[in-house]
Amino acid sequence: MSDNVKWTVPRIRALKGKGKIVSLTAYDFSTARLVDEAGIHLVLVGDSLAMTMLGYENTLPVTMNEMLLHTAAVARGVKNGLVVADMPFLSYQVSIEQALMNAGRFVKEAGADAVKIEGGSSRAPTVRALVENGIPVLGHIGLLPQSINAMGGFKVQGKTAEDAQRILDDAKAVEDAGAFAMVLEGLPAALAGEISAAVSVPTIGIGAGANCDGQILVVHDLLGLYGDFKPKFVKRYANLGPEVRKALAEYRKEVEGGTFPGPEHSY
Ligand code: KIV
């Protein structure tokens, strides 16, 4: 349950070494409200909404306007969680000026508390510029869904000593640039543990084992709402897909059979 105190960036940072950061995605007002009522510390309006909400195959097509719309809906539903907006593909890569303008729109127009951007050492100057202008940044290293074409698909990263060192360097670069925390995605648990011990800011894992400072999941995966998609790192805490199907079939049957609406639903 929520303690009814707003989760701010300093409060999230201060959890490092004291308690686990619990994070989930949300993309709409009603789900955001439920997530917030459950006391989730950090609510990410992930660009994964390209797939879960908009039906694209990956996160690349989602636009700034779509992300702004969903972020504003989530911000209206969340009272206590820290609302982080995911910056979509090409909204921050072209120039630092454009990154600043677009990140600012999430805060100014949509009510986000912070933004997330993917990338390590090469993205550090962008992270620094946003932070220096008062926009908190959640980093994201390891498996980068916006770079799946370069990575050859959704593949666990950091499996060779060389790649592990590159990702460790990415973590330090993102920390040095001022990120208040970072997502570690698709990494061997031992490497994620090493990174978590090496940086002073919290790490939030997805497919990165138990040694991170917190965990994040896509809410549709946790609730069984995204078809049969269930990679190894996902735990389904509910399987709502079949429940929804059952309810919809019953509604159809009752309308067709004339038993809904009954007198109790009629004026
Ligand atoms: O878009 C997303 O949902 C994410 C998280 C799962 C980390 O980036």
PDB file of C-alpha atoms and ligand atoms in Angstrom:
ATOM      1  CA  MET A   1       0.000   0.000   0.000  1.00  0.00           C
ATOM      2  CA  SER A   2       1.055   3.579  -0.595  1.00  0.00           C
ATOM      3  CA  ASP A   3       2.353   5.721   2.283  1.00  0.00           C
ATOM      4  CA  ASN A   4       0.821   8.749   0.523  1.00  0.00           C
ATOM      5  CA  VAL A   5       4.121  10.595   0.270  1.00  0.00           C
ATOM      6  CA  LYS A   6       5.279  11.644  -3.194  1.00  0.00           C
ATOM      7  CA  TRP A   7       8.246   9.688  -4.565  1.00  0.00           C
ATOM      8  CA  THR A   8      10.730  12.312  -5.659  1.00  0.00           C
ATOM      9  CA  VAL A   9      14.064  11.868  -7.405  1.00  0.00           C
ATOM     10  CA  PRO A  10      16.043  12.364  -4.136  1.00  0.00           C
ATOM     11  CA  ARG A  11      13.794   9.825  -2.352  1.00  0.00           C
ATOM     12  CA  ILE A  12      14.368   7.241  -5.105  1.00  0.00           C
ATOM     13  CA  ARG A  13      18.136   7.851  -4.998  1.00  0.00           C
ATOM     14  CA  ALA A  14      18.165   7.547  -1.233  1.00  0.00           C
ATOM     15  CA  LEU A  15      16.706   4.024  -1.457  1.00  0.00           C
ATOM     16  CA  LYS A  16      20.065   2.720  -2.766  1.00  0.00           C
ATOM     17  CA  GLY A  17      21.359   0.206  -0.243  1.00  0.00           C
ATOM     18  CA  LYS A  18      18.285   0.663   1.990  1.00  0.00           C
ATOM     19  CA  GLY A  19      15.377  -0.935   0.141  1.00  0.00           C
ATOM     20  CA  LYS A  20      14.313  -2.173  -3.289  1.00  0.00           C
ATOM     21  CA  ILE A  21      12.848   0.204  -5.851  1.00  0.00           C
ATOM     22  CA  VAL A  22       9.603  -1.191  -7.231  1.00  0.00           C
ATOM     23  CA  SER A  23       8.729  -0.001 -10.725  1.00  0.00           C
ATOM     24  CA  LEU A  24       6.149  -0.776 -13.363  1.00  0.00           C
ATOM     25  CA  THR A  25       5.052   0.654 -16.656  1.00  0.00           C
ATOM     26  CA  ALA A  26       1.639   2.266 -17.116  1.00  0.00           C
ATOM     27  CA  TYR A  27       0.212   3.839 -20.237  1.00  0.00           C
ATOM     28  CA  ASP A  28      -3.300   5.042 -19.356  1.00  0.00           C
ATOM     29  CA  PHE A  29      -5.186   6.792 -16.541  1.00  0.00           C
ATOM     30  CA  SER A  30      -7.039   3.782 -15.073  1.00  0.00           C
ATOM     31  CA  THR A  31      -4.023   1.471 -14.948  1.00  0.00           C
ATOM     32  CA  ALA A  32      -1.819   4.271 -13.629  1.00  0.00           C
ATOM     33  CA  ARG A  33      -4.258   4.818 -10.787  1.00  0.00           C
ATOM     34  CA  LEU A  34      -4.190   1.108  -9.850  1.00  0.00           C
ATOM     35  CA  VAL A  35      -0.383   0.996 -10.082  1.00  0.00           C
ATOM     36  CA  ASP A  36      -0.106   4.080  -7.895  1.00  0.00           C
ATOM     37  CA  GLU A  37      -2.596   2.754  -5.333  1.00  0.00           C
ATOM     38  CA  ALA A  38      -0.380  -0.350  -5.042  1.00  0.00           C
ATOM     39  CA  GLY A  39       2.435   1.916  -3.830  1.00  0.00           C
ATOM     40  CA  ILE A  40       4.713   1.432  -6.852  1.00  0.00           C
ATOM     41  CA  HIS A  41       7.622   3.877  -6.436  1.00  0.00           C
ATOM     42  CA  LEU A  42       8.412   4.664 -10.067  1.00  0.00           C
ATOM     43  CA  VAL A  43       5.843   4.571 -12.877  1.00  0.00           C
ATOM     44  CA  LEU A  44       7.385   4.470 -16.344  1.00  0.00           C
ATOM     45  CA  VAL A  45       5.408   5.509 -19.390  1.00  0.00           C
ATOM     46  CA  GLY A  46       7.535   3.167 -21.477  1.00  0.00           C
ATOM     47  CA  ASP A  47       7.868   3.383 -25.223  1.00  0.00           C
ATOM     48  CA  SER A  48       6.898  -0.303 -24.999  1.00  0.00           C
ATOM     49  CA  LEU A  49       3.405   1.190 -25.380  1.00  0.00           C
ATOM     50  CA  ALA A  50       4.215   1.102 -29.109  1.00  0.00           C
ATOM     51  CA  MET A  51       3.697  -2.657 -28.815  1.00  0.00           C
ATOM     52  CA  THR A  52       1.257  -3.115 -25.919  1.00  0.00           C
ATOM     53  CA  MET A  53      -1.086  -0.203 -26.713  1.00  0.00           C
ATOM     54  CA  LEU A  54      -0.545   0.569 -30.388  1.00  0.00           C
ATOM     55  CA  GLY A  55       0.178  -2.878 -31.851  1.00  0.00           C
ATOM     56  CA  TYR A  56       3.535  -2.154 -33.470  1.00  0.00           C
ATOM     57  CA  GLU A  57       6.177  -4.892 -33.688  1.00  0.00           C
ATOM     58  CA  ASN A  58       8.788  -2.898 -31.804  1.00  0.00           C
ATOM     59  CA  THR A  59       9.257   0.472 -30.099  1.00  0.00           C
ATOM     60  CA  LEU A  60      10.703   2.353 -33.074  1.00  0.00           C
ATOM     61  CA  PRO A  61       7.546   3.831 -34.663  1.00  0.00           C
ATOM     62  CA  VAL A  62       6.059   5.558 -31.597  1.00  0.00           C
ATOM     63  CA  THR A  63       6.014   9.372 -31.874  1.00  0.00           C
ATOM     64  CA  MET A  64       6.514  12.270 -29.473  1.00  0.00           C
ATOM     65  CA  ASN A  65       2.817  13.165 -29.711  1.00  0.00           C
ATOM     66  CA  GLU A  66       1.733   9.620 -28.843  1.00  0.00           C
ATOM     67  CA  MET A  67       4.152   9.500 -25.890  1.00  0.00           C
ATOM     68  CA  LEU A  68       2.961  12.927 -24.672  1.00  0.00           C
ATOM     69  CA  LEU A  69      -0.689  11.848 -24.809  1.00  0.00           C
ATOM     70  CA  HIS A  70      -0.067   8.680 -22.773  1.00  0.00           C
ATOM     71  CA  THR A  71       2.264  10.438 -20.326  1.00  0.00           C
ATOM     72  CA  ALA A  72      -0.346  13.106 -19.587  1.00  0.00           C
ATOM     73  CA  ALA A  73      -2.989  10.398 -18.948  1.00  0.00           C
ATOM     74  CA  VAL A  74      -0.648   8.546 -16.567  1.00  0.00           C
ATOM     75  CA  ALA A  75       0.356  11.751 -14.766  1.00  0.00           C
ATOM     76  CA  ARG A  76      -3.358  12.433 -14.126  1.00  0.00           C
ATOM     77  CA  GLY A  77      -3.705   8.968 -12.551  1.00  0.00           C
ATOM     78  CA  VAL A  78      -0.602   8.971 -10.348  1.00  0.00           C
ATOM     79  CA  LYS A  79      -0.505  10.838  -7.031  1.00  0.00           C
ATOM     80  CA  ASN A  80       2.574   9.438  -5.292  1.00  0.00           C
ATOM     81  CA  GLY A  81       4.740   7.562  -7.763  1.00  0.00           C
ATOM     82  CA  LEU A  82       7.547   9.220  -9.700  1.00  0.00           C
ATOM     83  CA  VAL A  83       6.285   9.517 -13.283  1.00  0.00           C
ATOM     84  CA  VAL A  84       9.047   8.925 -15.830  1.00  0.00           C
ATOM     85  CA  ALA A  85       8.422   9.456 -19.550  1.00  0.00           C
ATOM     86  CA  ASP A  86      10.378   7.361 -22.025  1.00  0.00           C
ATOM     87  CA  MET A  87      11.839   9.490 -24.788  1.00  0.00           C
ATOM     88  CA  PRO A  88      10.966   7.842 -28.118  1.00  0.00           C
ATOM     89  CA  PHE A  89      13.363   6.900 -30.900  1.00  0.00           C
ATOM     90  CA  LEU A  90      14.811   9.975 -32.662  1.00  0.00           C
ATOM     91  CA  SER A  91      13.463  12.443 -30.098  1.00  0.00           C
ATOM     92  CA  TYR A  92      16.894  12.835 -28.445  1.00  0.00           C
ATOM     93  CA  GLN A  93      19.490  11.385 -30.832  1.00  0.00           C
ATOM     94  CA  VAL A  94      19.607  14.143 -33.469  1.00  0.00           C
ATOM     95  CA  SER A  95      20.978  16.933 -31.282  1.00  0.00           C
ATOM     96  CA  ILE A  96      21.245  17.938 -27.654  1.00  0.00           C
ATOM     97  CA  GLU A  97      19.051  20.991 -28.387  1.00  0.00           C
ATOM     98  CA  GLN A  98      16.292  18.760 -29.725  1.00  0.00           C
ATOM     99  CA  ALA A  99      16.683  16.385 -26.769  1.00  0.00           C
ATOM    100  CA  LEU A 100      16.266  19.312 -24.380  1.00  0.00           C
ATOM    101  CA  MET A 101      13.201  20.665 -26.183  1.00  0.00           C
ATOM    102  CA  ASN A 102      11.529  17.250 -26.294  1.00  0.00           C
ATOM    103  CA  ALA A 103      12.405  16.329 -22.704  1.00  0.00           C
ATOM    104  CA  GLY A 104      11.064  19.715 -21.637  1.00  0.00           C
ATOM    105  CA  ARG A 105       7.746  18.977 -23.353  1.00  0.00           C
ATOM    106  CA  PHE A 106       7.296  15.847 -21.217  1.00  0.00           C
ATOM    107  CA  VAL A 107       7.706  17.926 -18.060  1.00  0.00           C
ATOM    108  CA  LYS A 108       5.923  21.068 -19.199  1.00  0.00           C
ATOM    109  CA  GLU A 109       3.027  19.701 -21.259  1.00  0.00           C
ATOM    110  CA  ALA A 110       2.516  16.177 -19.905  1.00  0.00           C
ATOM    111  CA  GLY A 111       3.390  16.498 -16.216  1.00  0.00           C
ATOM    112  CA  ALA A 112       6.279  13.988 -16.120  1.00  0.00           C
ATOM    113  CA  ASP A 113       8.710  14.155 -13.186  1.00  0.00           C
ATOM    114  CA  ALA A 114      11.665  12.813 -15.200  1.00  0.00           C
ATOM    115  CA  VAL A 115      12.562  11.270 -18.553  1.00  0.00           C
ATOM    116  CA  LYS A 116      14.360   8.081 -19.578  1.00  0.00           C
ATOM    117  CA  ILE A 117      16.810   7.822 -22.443  1.00  0.00           C
ATOM    118  CA  GLU A 118      18.576   4.764 -23.831  1.00  0.00           C
ATOM    119  CA  GLY A 119      22.344   4.594 -24.253  1.00  0.00           C
ATOM    120  CA  GLY A 120      25.631   4.689 -22.357  1.00  0.00           C
ATOM    121  CA  SER A 121      28.883   6.563 -22.966  1.00  0.00           C
ATOM    122  CA  SER A 122      27.776   7.983 -26.321  1.00  0.00           C
ATOM    123  CA  ARG A 123      24.610   9.412 -24.754  1.00  0.00           C
ATOM    124  CA  ALA A 124      26.324  10.856 -21.647  1.00  0.00           C
ATOM    125  CA  PRO A 125      26.562  14.451 -23.020  1.00  0.00           C
ATOM    126  CA  THR A 126      22.790  14.421 -23.612  1.00  0.00           C
ATOM    127  CA  VAL A 127      22.095  13.125 -20.106  1.00  0.00           C
ATOM    128  CA  ARG A 128      24.336  15.866 -18.688  1.00  0.00           C
ATOM    129  CA  ALA A 129      22.610  18.634 -20.665  1.00  0.00           C
ATOM    130  CA  LEU A 130      19.143  17.563 -19.487  1.00  0.00           C
ATOM    131  CA  VAL A 131      20.244  17.230 -15.863  1.00  0.00           C
ATOM    132  CA  GLU A 132      21.978  20.633 -15.954  1.00  0.00           C
ATOM    133  CA  ASN A 133      18.696  22.117 -17.143  1.00  0.00           C
ATOM    134  CA  GLY A 134      16.703  20.645 -14.282  1.00  0.00           C
ATOM    135  CA  ILE A 135      15.279  17.577 -16.008  1.00  0.00           C
ATOM    136  CA  PRO A 136      16.060  14.406 -14.061  1.00  0.00           C
ATOM    137  CA  VAL A 137      17.172  11.488 -16.239  1.00  0.00           C
ATOM    138  CA  LEU A 138      16.728   7.758 -15.756  1.00  0.00           C
ATOM    139  CA  GLY A 139      19.469   6.054 -17.794  1.00  0.00           C
ATOM    140  CA  HIS A 140      18.964   2.782 -19.666  1.00  0.00           C
ATOM    141  CA  ILE A 141      21.868   0.515 -20.613  1.00  0.00           C
ATOM    142  CA  GLY A 142      22.440  -3.093 -21.682  1.00  0.00           C
ATOM    143  CA  LEU A 143      19.787  -4.300 -24.123  1.00  0.00           C
ATOM    144  CA  LEU A 144      18.503  -1.172 -25.875  1.00  0.00           C
ATOM    145  CA  PRO A 145      15.165  -1.842 -27.616  1.00  0.00           C
ATOM    146  CA  GLN A 146      15.563   1.290 -29.765  1.00  0.00           C
ATOM    147  CA  SER A 147      18.780  -0.261 -31.165  1.00  0.00           C
ATOM    148  CA  ILE A 148      17.414  -3.725 -31.962  1.00  0.00           C
ATOM    149  CA  ASN A 149      18.379  -3.386 -35.600  1.00  0.00           C
ATOM    150  CA  ALA A 150      21.993  -2.767 -34.602  1.00  0.00           C
ATOM    151  CA  MET A 151      21.886  -5.439 -31.877  1.00  0.00           C
ATOM    152  CA  GLY A 152      20.307  -8.058 -34.157  1.00  0.00           C
ATOM    153  CA  GLY A 153      17.155  -8.476 -32.031  1.00  0.00           C
ATOM    154  CA  PHE A 154      16.156  -8.619 -28.371  1.00  0.00           C
ATOM    155  CA  LYS A 155      19.304 -10.389 -27.163  1.00  0.00           C
ATOM    156  CA  VAL A 156      20.940 -10.596 -23.744  1.00  0.00           C
ATOM    157  CA  GLN A 157      23.984  -8.304 -23.761  1.00  0.00           C
ATOM    158  CA  GLY A 158      27.327  -8.420 -21.912  1.00  0.00           C
ATOM    159  CA  LYS A 159      28.051 -12.111 -22.406  1.00  0.00           C
ATOM    160  CA  THR A 160      31.714 -11.674 -23.376  1.00  0.00           C
ATOM    161  CA  ALA A 161      34.329 -10.078 -21.115  1.00  0.00           C
ATOM    162  CA  GLU A 162      34.785  -7.261 -23.635  1.00  0.00           C
ATOM    163  CA  ASP A 163      31.081  -6.506 -23.917  1.00  0.00           C
ATOM    164  CA  ALA A 164      30.668  -6.698 -20.135  1.00  0.00           C
ATOM    165  CA  GLN A 165      33.445  -4.116 -19.726  1.00  0.00           C
ATOM    166  CA  ARG A 166      31.777  -1.850 -22.321  1.00  0.00           C
ATOM    167  CA  ILE A 167      28.492  -1.977 -20.399  1.00  0.00           C
ATOM    168  CA  LEU A 168      30.247  -1.329 -17.078  1.00  0.00           C
ATOM    169  CA  ASP A 169      31.866   1.735 -18.703  1.00  0.00           C
ATOM    170  CA  ASP A 170      28.407   2.791 -19.965  1.00  0.00           C
ATOM    171  CA  ALA A 171      27.045   2.591 -16.416  1.00  0.00           C
ATOM    172  CA  LYS A 172      29.827   4.788 -15.068  1.00  0.00           C
ATOM    173  CA  ALA A 173      29.395   7.307 -17.904  1.00  0.00           C
ATOM    174  CA  VAL A 174      25.654   7.595 -17.268  1.00  0.00           C
ATOM    175  CA  GLU A 175      26.269   7.965 -13.525  1.00  0.00           C
ATOM    176  CA  ASP A 176      28.962  10.634 -14.087  1.00  0.00           C
ATOM    177  CA  ALA A 177      26.601  12.518 -16.412  1.00  0.00           C
ATOM    178  CA  GLY A 178      24.124  12.852 -13.537  1.00  0.00           C
ATOM    179  CA  ALA A 179      21.437  10.220 -14.107  1.00  0.00           C
ATOM    180  CA  PHE A 180      19.531   9.677 -10.852  1.00  0.00           C
ATOM    181  CA  ALA A 181      19.155   5.929 -11.529  1.00  0.00           C
ATOM    182  CA  MET A 182      19.518   3.560 -14.458  1.00  0.00           C
ATOM    183  CA  VAL A 183      17.620   0.669 -16.008  1.00  0.00           C
ATOM    184  CA  LEU A 184      19.745  -2.434 -16.650  1.00  0.00           C
ATOM    185  CA  GLU A 185      18.022  -4.489 -19.329  1.00  0.00           C
ATOM    186  CA  GLY A 186      18.854  -7.988 -20.586  1.00  0.00           C
ATOM    187  CA  LEU A 187      22.104  -8.646 -18.737  1.00  0.00           C
ATOM    188  CA  PRO A 188      23.590 -11.680 -16.968  1.00  0.00           C
ATOM    189  CA  ALA A 189      22.718 -11.433 -13.255  1.00  0.00           C
ATOM    190  CA  ALA A 190      26.398 -11.437 -12.205  1.00  0.00           C
ATOM    191  CA  LEU A 191      27.213  -8.461 -14.460  1.00  0.00           C
ATOM    192  CA  ALA A 192      24.140  -6.543 -13.259  1.00  0.00           C
ATOM    193  CA  GLY A 193      25.301  -7.192  -9.678  1.00  0.00           C
ATOM    194  CA  GLU A 194      28.793  -5.936 -10.520  1.00  0.00           C
ATOM    195  CA  ILE A 195      27.383  -2.758 -12.079  1.00  0.00           C
ATOM    196  CA  SER A 196      25.038  -2.211  -9.122  1.00  0.00           C
ATOM    197  CA  ALA A 197      28.005  -2.426  -6.746  1.00  0.00           C
ATOM    198  CA  ALA A 198      30.134  -0.115  -8.918  1.00  0.00           C
ATOM    199  CA  VAL A 199      27.722   2.836  -9.223  1.00  0.00           C
ATOM    200  CA  SER A 200      26.369   5.076  -6.485  1.00  0.00           C
ATOM    201  CA  VAL A 201      22.930   5.503  -8.062  1.00  0.00           C
ATOM    202  CA  PRO A 202      20.197   2.850  -8.003  1.00  0.00           C
ATOM    203  CA  THR A 203      19.994   0.251 -10.759  1.00  0.00           C
ATOM    204  CA  ILE A 204      16.572  -1.000 -11.833  1.00  0.00           C
ATOM    205  CA  GLY A 205      16.675  -4.374 -13.567  1.00  0.00           C
ATOM    206  CA  ILE A 206      14.538  -6.021 -16.219  1.00  0.00           C
ATOM    207  CA  GLY A 207      15.845  -9.401 -17.298  1.00  0.00           C
ATOM    208  CA  ALA A 208      18.965  -8.613 -15.254  1.00  0.00           C
ATOM    209  CA  GLY A 209      18.539 -10.850 -12.195  1.00  0.00           C
ATOM    210  CA  ALA A 210      18.047 -10.191  -8.504  1.00  0.00           C
ATOM    211  CA  ASN A 211      21.202  -8.220  -7.724  1.00  0.00           C
ATOM    212  CA  CYS A 212      19.868  -4.857  -8.908  1.00  0.00           C
ATOM    213  CA  ASP A 213      18.625  -2.133  -6.558  1.00  0.00           C
ATOM    214  CA  GLY A 214      15.122  -2.466  -7.961  1.00  0.00           C
ATOM    215  CA  GLN A 215      13.013  -4.177 -10.599  1.00  0.00           C
ATOM    216  CA  ILE A 216      10.731  -3.053 -13.399  1.00  0.00           C
ATOM    217  CA  LEU A 217       8.266  -5.027 -15.521  1.00  0.00           C
ATOM    218  CA  VAL A 218       5.855  -4.128 -18.287  1.00  0.00           C
ATOM    219  CA  VAL A 219       2.452  -4.124 -16.586  1.00  0.00           C
ATOM    220  CA  HIS A 220       0.816  -6.016 -19.478  1.00  0.00           C
ATOM    221  CA  ASP A 221       3.366  -8.852 -19.035  1.00  0.00           C
ATOM    222  CA  LEU A 222       2.815  -9.039 -15.275  1.00  0.00           C
ATOM    223  CA  LEU A 223      -0.974  -9.206 -15.764  1.00  0.00           C
ATOM    224  CA  GLY A 224      -0.980 -11.574 -18.769  1.00  0.00           C
ATOM    225  CA  LEU A 225      -2.562  -9.015 -21.082  1.00  0.00           C
ATOM    226  CA  TYR A 226      -0.124  -9.155 -24.012  1.00  0.00           C
ATOM    227  CA  GLY A 227      -1.045 -12.439 -25.701  1.00  0.00           C
ATOM    228  CA  ASP A 228       1.240 -15.405 -25.142  1.00  0.00           C
ATOM    229  CA  PHE A 229       4.366 -13.246 -24.735  1.00  0.00           C
ATOM    230  CA  LYS A 230       6.247 -14.632 -21.728  1.00  0.00           C
ATOM    231  CA  PRO A 231      10.023 -14.475 -21.905  1.00  0.00           C
ATOM    232  CA  LYS A 232      12.051 -16.089 -19.079  1.00  0.00           C
ATOM    233  CA  PHE A 233      12.424 -12.832 -17.110  1.00  0.00           C
ATOM    234  CA  VAL A 234       8.660 -12.220 -16.862  1.00  0.00           C
ATOM    235  CA  LYS A 235       6.628 -13.492 -13.936  1.00  0.00           C
ATOM    236  CA  ARG A 236       2.868 -13.401 -14.449  1.00  0.00           C
ATOM    237  CA  TYR A 237       1.229 -12.371 -11.184  1.00  0.00           C
ATOM    238  CA  ALA A 238      -2.181 -12.729 -12.857  1.00  0.00           C
ATOM    239  CA  ASN A 239      -3.443 -14.086 -16.160  1.00  0.00           C
ATOM    240  CA  LEU A 240      -6.159 -11.613 -17.051  1.00  0.00           C
ATOM    241  CA  GLY A 241      -6.300 -12.324 -20.800  1.00  0.00           C
ATOM    242  CA  PRO A 242      -8.525 -15.432 -20.404  1.00  0.00           C
ATOM    243  CA  GLU A 243     -10.637 -13.628 -17.748  1.00  0.00           C
ATOM    244  CA  VAL A 244     -11.304 -10.736 -20.129  1.00  0.00           C
ATOM    245  CA  ARG A 245     -12.163 -13.151 -22.950  1.00  0.00           C
ATOM    246  CA  LYS A 246     -14.620 -14.965 -20.663  1.00  0.00           C
ATOM    247  CA  ALA A 247     -16.324 -11.721 -19.602  1.00  0.00           C
ATOM    248  CA  LEU A 248     -16.642 -10.512 -23.188  1.00  0.00           C
ATOM    249  CA  ALA A 249     -18.116 -13.839 -24.353  1.00  0.00           C
ATOM    250  CA  GLU A 250     -20.666 -13.727 -21.530  1.00  0.00           C
ATOM    251  CA  TYR A 251     -21.665 -10.151 -22.402  1.00  0.00           C
ATOM    252  CA  ARG A 252     -22.145 -11.147 -26.037  1.00  0.00           C
ATOM    253  CA  LYS A 253     -24.244 -14.175 -25.025  1.00  0.00           C
ATOM    254  CA  GLU A 254     -26.487 -12.107 -22.731  1.00  0.00           C
ATOM    255  CA  VAL A 255     -27.075  -9.313 -25.249  1.00  0.00           C
ATOM    256  CA  GLU A 256     -27.825 -11.809 -28.014  1.00  0.00           C
ATOM    257  CA  GLY A 257     -30.086 -13.799 -25.653  1.00  0.00           C
ATOM    258  CA  GLY A 258     -31.911 -10.701 -24.386  1.00  0.00           C
ATOM    259  CA  THR A 259     -30.925 -11.196 -20.716  1.00  0.00           C
ATOM    260  CA  PHE A 260     -28.867  -7.995 -20.537  1.00  0.00           C
ATOM    261  CA  PRO A 261     -29.921  -5.364 -19.626  1.00  0.00           C
ATOM    262  CA  GLY A 262     -32.234  -6.735 -16.922  1.00  0.00           C
ATOM    263  CA  PRO A 263     -34.753  -4.638 -14.957  1.00  0.00           C
ATOM    264  CA  GLU A 264     -31.987  -3.731 -12.464  1.00  0.00           C
ATOM    265  CA  HIS A 265     -30.014  -2.039 -15.256  1.00  0.00           C
ATOM    266  CA  SER A 266     -32.994  -0.218 -16.732  1.00  0.00           C
ATOM    267  CA  TYR A 267     -34.595   3.182 -15.938  1.00  0.00           C
TER     268      TYR A 267
HETATM  269  O1  KIV B   1       9.616   0.838 -22.616  1.00  0.00           O
HETATM  270  C1  KIV B   1       9.699   0.187 -21.567  1.00  0.00           C
HETATM  271  O2  KIV B   1       8.699  -0.359 -21.089  1.00  0.00           O
HETATM  272  C2  KIV B   1      10.999   0.095 -20.927  1.00  0.00           C
HETATM  273  C3  KIV B   1      11.134  -0.717 -19.687  1.00  0.00           C
HETATM  274  C4  KIV B   1      10.615  -2.050 -19.706  1.00  0.00           C
HETATM  275  C5  KIV B   1      12.438  -0.583 -19.021  1.00  0.00           C
HETATM  276  O3  KIV B   1      11.911   0.694 -21.368  1.00  0.00           O
END
